[in-house]
Amino acid sequence: MSIRRFLRQNQGHWNSHRLYKYAGNDTLMPVFTTFMFRMLPKGHPDIRNIEHPISGELDGMQIEWQSIHAETMQHLSEGTMNMVYYENDFDLGDETCGLIVRNRGYLNAAPVETKFFATPTSLDMRSQYSGQSFEERIEYHHPNLRIRRTVARKLADQSITMVGTYQEYRSRMLDETEQLV
């Protein structure tokens, strides 16, 4: 499956129920996050200036999010992330791999390169920033239901610093005013 098709199925508003386990802490941190995913066409102003190693303009995606601690309702983070993506030209049948370049990470404001491998039902991503490596998997179990997991490791010794598991469901599709593609 092409990365474009995989990402298109993400479009819409999503609710994410998350549990985080951090190294050295025995408690689980429950987080509730809302996301909006939308595709951005080639040349869109929000992705035009993202530096990437591929010549020419690339298609993109925008993610807006807001996270709160699910028990205390404390605001944790929010932001907007823009990205472009490139598929390798290898013939892998229903699978594809390539590169996603984001204008920022969830935990930092610097650009992030992410390698991906996609099948018709899952997307595996690997990236490095803030002194850590991140491995993430998104699996679709229904068009409106997906399971995600993230494992973060220190770059220096590969020790695990965080494990996150997420149950996500689409609360609604984009309306006409939110669609750009």
Short mmCIF file of C-alpha atoms in Angstrom, two decimals:
data_model
loop_
_atom_site.label_atom_id
_atom_site.label_comp_id
_atom_site.label_asym_id
_atom_site.label_seq_id
_atom_site.Cartn_x
_atom_site.Cartn_y
_atom_site.Cartn_z
CA MET A 1 0.00 0.00 0.00
CA SER A 2 1.31 3.46 -0.79
CA ILE A 3 2.16 5.75 2.11
CA ARG A 4 -0.19 8.35 0.60
CA ARG A 5 -3.10 5.91 0.79
CA PHE A 6 -2.15 4.86 4.32
CA LEU A 7 -1.93 8.47 5.49
CA ARG A 8 -5.20 9.41 3.74
CA GLN A 9 -7.02 6.88 5.91
CA ASN A 10 -5.77 8.86 8.94
CA GLN A 11 -7.63 12.01 7.92
CA GLY A 12 -10.16 13.16 10.47
CA HIS A 13 -10.49 13.79 14.18
CA TRP A 14 -9.16 11.09 16.51
CA ASN A 15 -9.35 10.45 20.25
CA SER A 16 -6.39 8.66 21.79
CA HIS A 17 -6.48 6.93 25.19
CA ARG A 18 -2.85 6.44 26.20
CA LEU A 19 -0.85 4.79 28.92
CA TYR A 20 2.81 5.72 29.40
CA LYS A 21 5.34 3.81 31.50
CA TYR A 22 8.61 5.64 32.17
CA ALA A 23 11.85 3.97 33.27
CA GLY A 24 12.42 4.28 37.01
CA ASN A 25 8.73 4.95 37.71
CA ASP A 26 6.33 2.14 38.58
CA THR A 27 3.16 4.11 37.87
CA LEU A 28 1.37 4.32 34.57
CA MET A 29 0.54 7.79 33.30
CA PRO A 30 -2.90 7.96 31.63
CA VAL A 31 -3.17 10.61 28.91
CA PHE A 32 -6.05 11.67 26.68
CA THR A 33 -5.07 13.23 23.34
CA THR A 34 -7.18 14.62 20.54
CA PHE A 35 -5.72 14.74 17.02
CA MET A 36 -6.76 16.19 13.70
CA PHE A 37 -5.00 14.75 10.63
CA ARG A 38 -5.31 16.29 7.18
CA MET A 39 -3.49 15.90 3.90
CA LEU A 40 -1.59 18.85 2.40
CA PRO A 41 -1.10 19.15 -1.38
CA LYS A 42 2.30 19.64 -3.02
CA GLY A 43 3.40 23.26 -2.71
CA HIS A 44 1.13 24.04 0.25
CA PRO A 45 2.60 26.97 2.25
CA ASP A 46 2.80 24.89 5.46
CA ILE A 47 5.15 22.34 3.87
CA ARG A 48 6.93 24.38 1.21
CA ASN A 49 9.88 25.22 3.49
CA ILE A 50 10.45 21.80 5.07
CA GLU A 51 13.98 20.81 4.08
CA HIS A 52 14.28 17.25 2.80
CA PRO A 53 16.86 15.24 0.84
CA ILE A 54 14.59 14.62 -2.18
CA SER A 55 14.53 17.02 -5.13
CA GLY A 56 11.17 18.58 -6.00
CA GLU A 57 7.98 19.19 -4.07
CA LEU A 58 6.43 16.44 -1.97
CA ASP A 59 2.93 15.75 -0.68
CA GLY A 60 2.36 16.39 2.98
CA MET A 61 0.21 16.02 6.05
CA GLN A 62 -0.63 18.19 9.03
CA ILE A 63 -1.30 16.96 12.56
CA GLU A 64 -2.79 19.13 15.29
CA TRP A 65 -2.93 17.72 18.81
CA GLN A 66 -3.78 18.53 22.40
CA SER A 67 -2.97 16.27 25.37
CA ILE A 68 -4.15 16.28 28.97
CA HIS A 69 -3.45 14.02 31.95
CA ALA A 70 -6.54 11.80 32.00
CA GLU A 71 -6.91 11.87 35.81
CA THR A 72 -5.83 15.38 36.85
CA MET A 73 -6.94 17.11 33.61
CA GLN A 74 -3.59 18.95 33.64
CA HIS A 75 -2.63 20.31 30.21
CA LEU A 76 0.44 18.43 28.94
CA SER A 77 1.11 19.50 25.36
CA GLU A 78 -0.38 20.82 22.16
CA GLY A 79 0.88 21.79 18.79
CA THR A 80 0.84 21.54 15.03
CA MET A 81 3.24 19.37 13.08
CA ASN A 82 3.66 19.50 9.30
CA MET A 83 5.36 16.75 7.33
CA VAL A 84 6.30 15.65 3.84
CA TYR A 85 6.79 12.07 2.75
CA TYR A 86 8.67 10.14 0.10
CA GLU A 87 8.31 6.52 -0.98
CA ASN A 88 11.19 4.47 -2.31
CA ASP A 89 10.70 3.07 -5.80
CA PHE A 90 11.30 -0.55 -4.76
CA ASP A 91 8.69 -3.09 -5.85
CA LEU A 92 7.52 -4.53 -2.53
CA GLY A 93 4.04 -5.58 -3.60
CA ASP A 94 1.53 -4.40 -0.98
CA GLU A 95 4.31 -2.93 1.17
CA THR A 96 6.27 0.31 0.89
CA CYS A 97 9.10 2.09 2.67
CA GLY A 98 10.57 5.56 2.60
CA LEU A 99 11.10 8.76 4.53
CA ILE A 100 8.87 11.19 6.41
CA VAL A 101 10.34 14.60 7.28
CA ARG A 102 8.54 16.59 9.99
CA ASN A 103 9.06 20.26 10.74
CA ARG A 104 9.22 19.32 14.44
CA GLY A 105 8.87 16.40 16.84
CA TYR A 106 6.27 15.95 19.55
CA LEU A 107 8.94 16.65 22.16
CA ASN A 108 11.05 19.27 20.39
CA ALA A 109 10.82 22.10 17.87
CA ALA A 110 13.62 20.88 15.56
CA PRO A 111 12.99 19.02 12.27
CA VAL A 112 12.83 15.21 12.47
CA GLU A 113 13.49 12.56 9.81
CA THR A 114 11.55 9.32 10.21
CA LYS A 115 12.09 6.10 8.28
CA PHE A 116 8.90 4.14 7.64
CA PHE A 117 7.71 0.76 6.46
CA ALA A 118 4.02 0.39 5.60
CA THR A 119 1.76 -2.58 4.90
CA PRO A 120 -1.98 -2.38 4.12
CA THR A 121 -2.81 -2.51 7.86
CA SER A 122 0.22 -1.11 9.71
CA LEU A 123 2.86 1.59 9.68
CA ASP A 124 6.23 1.20 11.44
CA MET A 125 8.32 4.32 12.01
CA ARG A 126 11.79 4.96 13.45
CA SER A 127 13.20 8.36 14.33
CA GLN A 128 15.82 9.98 16.55
CA TYR A 129 15.73 13.29 18.39
CA SER A 130 16.38 14.76 21.84
CA GLY A 131 19.03 12.10 22.52
CA GLN A 132 16.56 9.24 22.05
CA SER A 133 15.39 6.82 19.38
CA PHE A 134 11.67 6.20 18.90
CA GLU A 135 10.06 3.10 17.40
CA GLU A 136 6.36 3.45 16.70
CA ARG A 137 3.78 1.11 15.19
CA ILE A 138 0.25 2.01 14.13
CA GLU A 139 -2.10 -0.91 13.38
CA TYR A 140 -5.56 -0.52 11.89
CA HIS A 141 -8.16 -2.98 13.16
CA HIS A 142 -11.11 -1.13 11.61
CA PRO A 143 -11.28 2.08 9.54
CA ASN A 144 -12.12 4.01 12.72
CA LEU A 145 -10.05 2.04 15.26
CA ARG A 146 -6.31 1.69 15.56
CA ILE A 147 -3.78 0.56 18.14
CA ARG A 148 -0.43 2.32 18.52
CA ARG A 149 2.67 1.72 20.56
CA THR A 150 5.87 3.66 21.05
CA VAL A 151 9.16 2.55 22.58
CA ALA A 152 11.76 5.25 23.38
CA ARG A 153 15.40 4.42 24.07
CA LYS A 154 18.47 6.44 25.01
CA LEU A 155 20.79 6.73 22.02
CA ALA A 156 23.85 6.31 24.24
CA ASP A 157 23.10 2.83 25.60
CA GLN A 158 19.75 1.81 24.04
CA SER A 159 18.13 1.50 27.47
CA ILE A 160 14.34 1.90 27.38
CA THR A 161 13.16 5.26 28.74
CA MET A 162 9.45 5.04 27.91
CA VAL A 163 6.82 2.67 26.56
CA GLY A 164 3.48 4.01 25.39
CA THR A 165 0.36 2.12 24.30
CA TYR A 166 -2.59 3.86 22.71
CA GLN A 167 -6.14 2.95 21.73
CA GLU A 168 -7.41 5.42 19.17
CA TYR A 169 -10.76 5.90 17.50
CA ARG A 170 -11.88 8.36 14.87
CA SER A 171 -14.53 10.62 16.35
CA ARG A 172 -15.43 12.21 13.01
CA MET A 173 -14.23 12.76 9.46
CA LEU A 174 -13.03 16.15 8.29
CA ASP A 175 -15.74 18.53 7.18
CA GLU A 176 -15.50 20.47 3.91
CA THR A 177 -13.92 23.53 5.56
CA GLU A 178 -11.07 21.42 7.05
CA GLN A 179 -10.10 19.51 3.89
CA LEU A 180 -7.22 20.84 1.81
CA VAL A 181 -6.87 17.95 -0.66
#
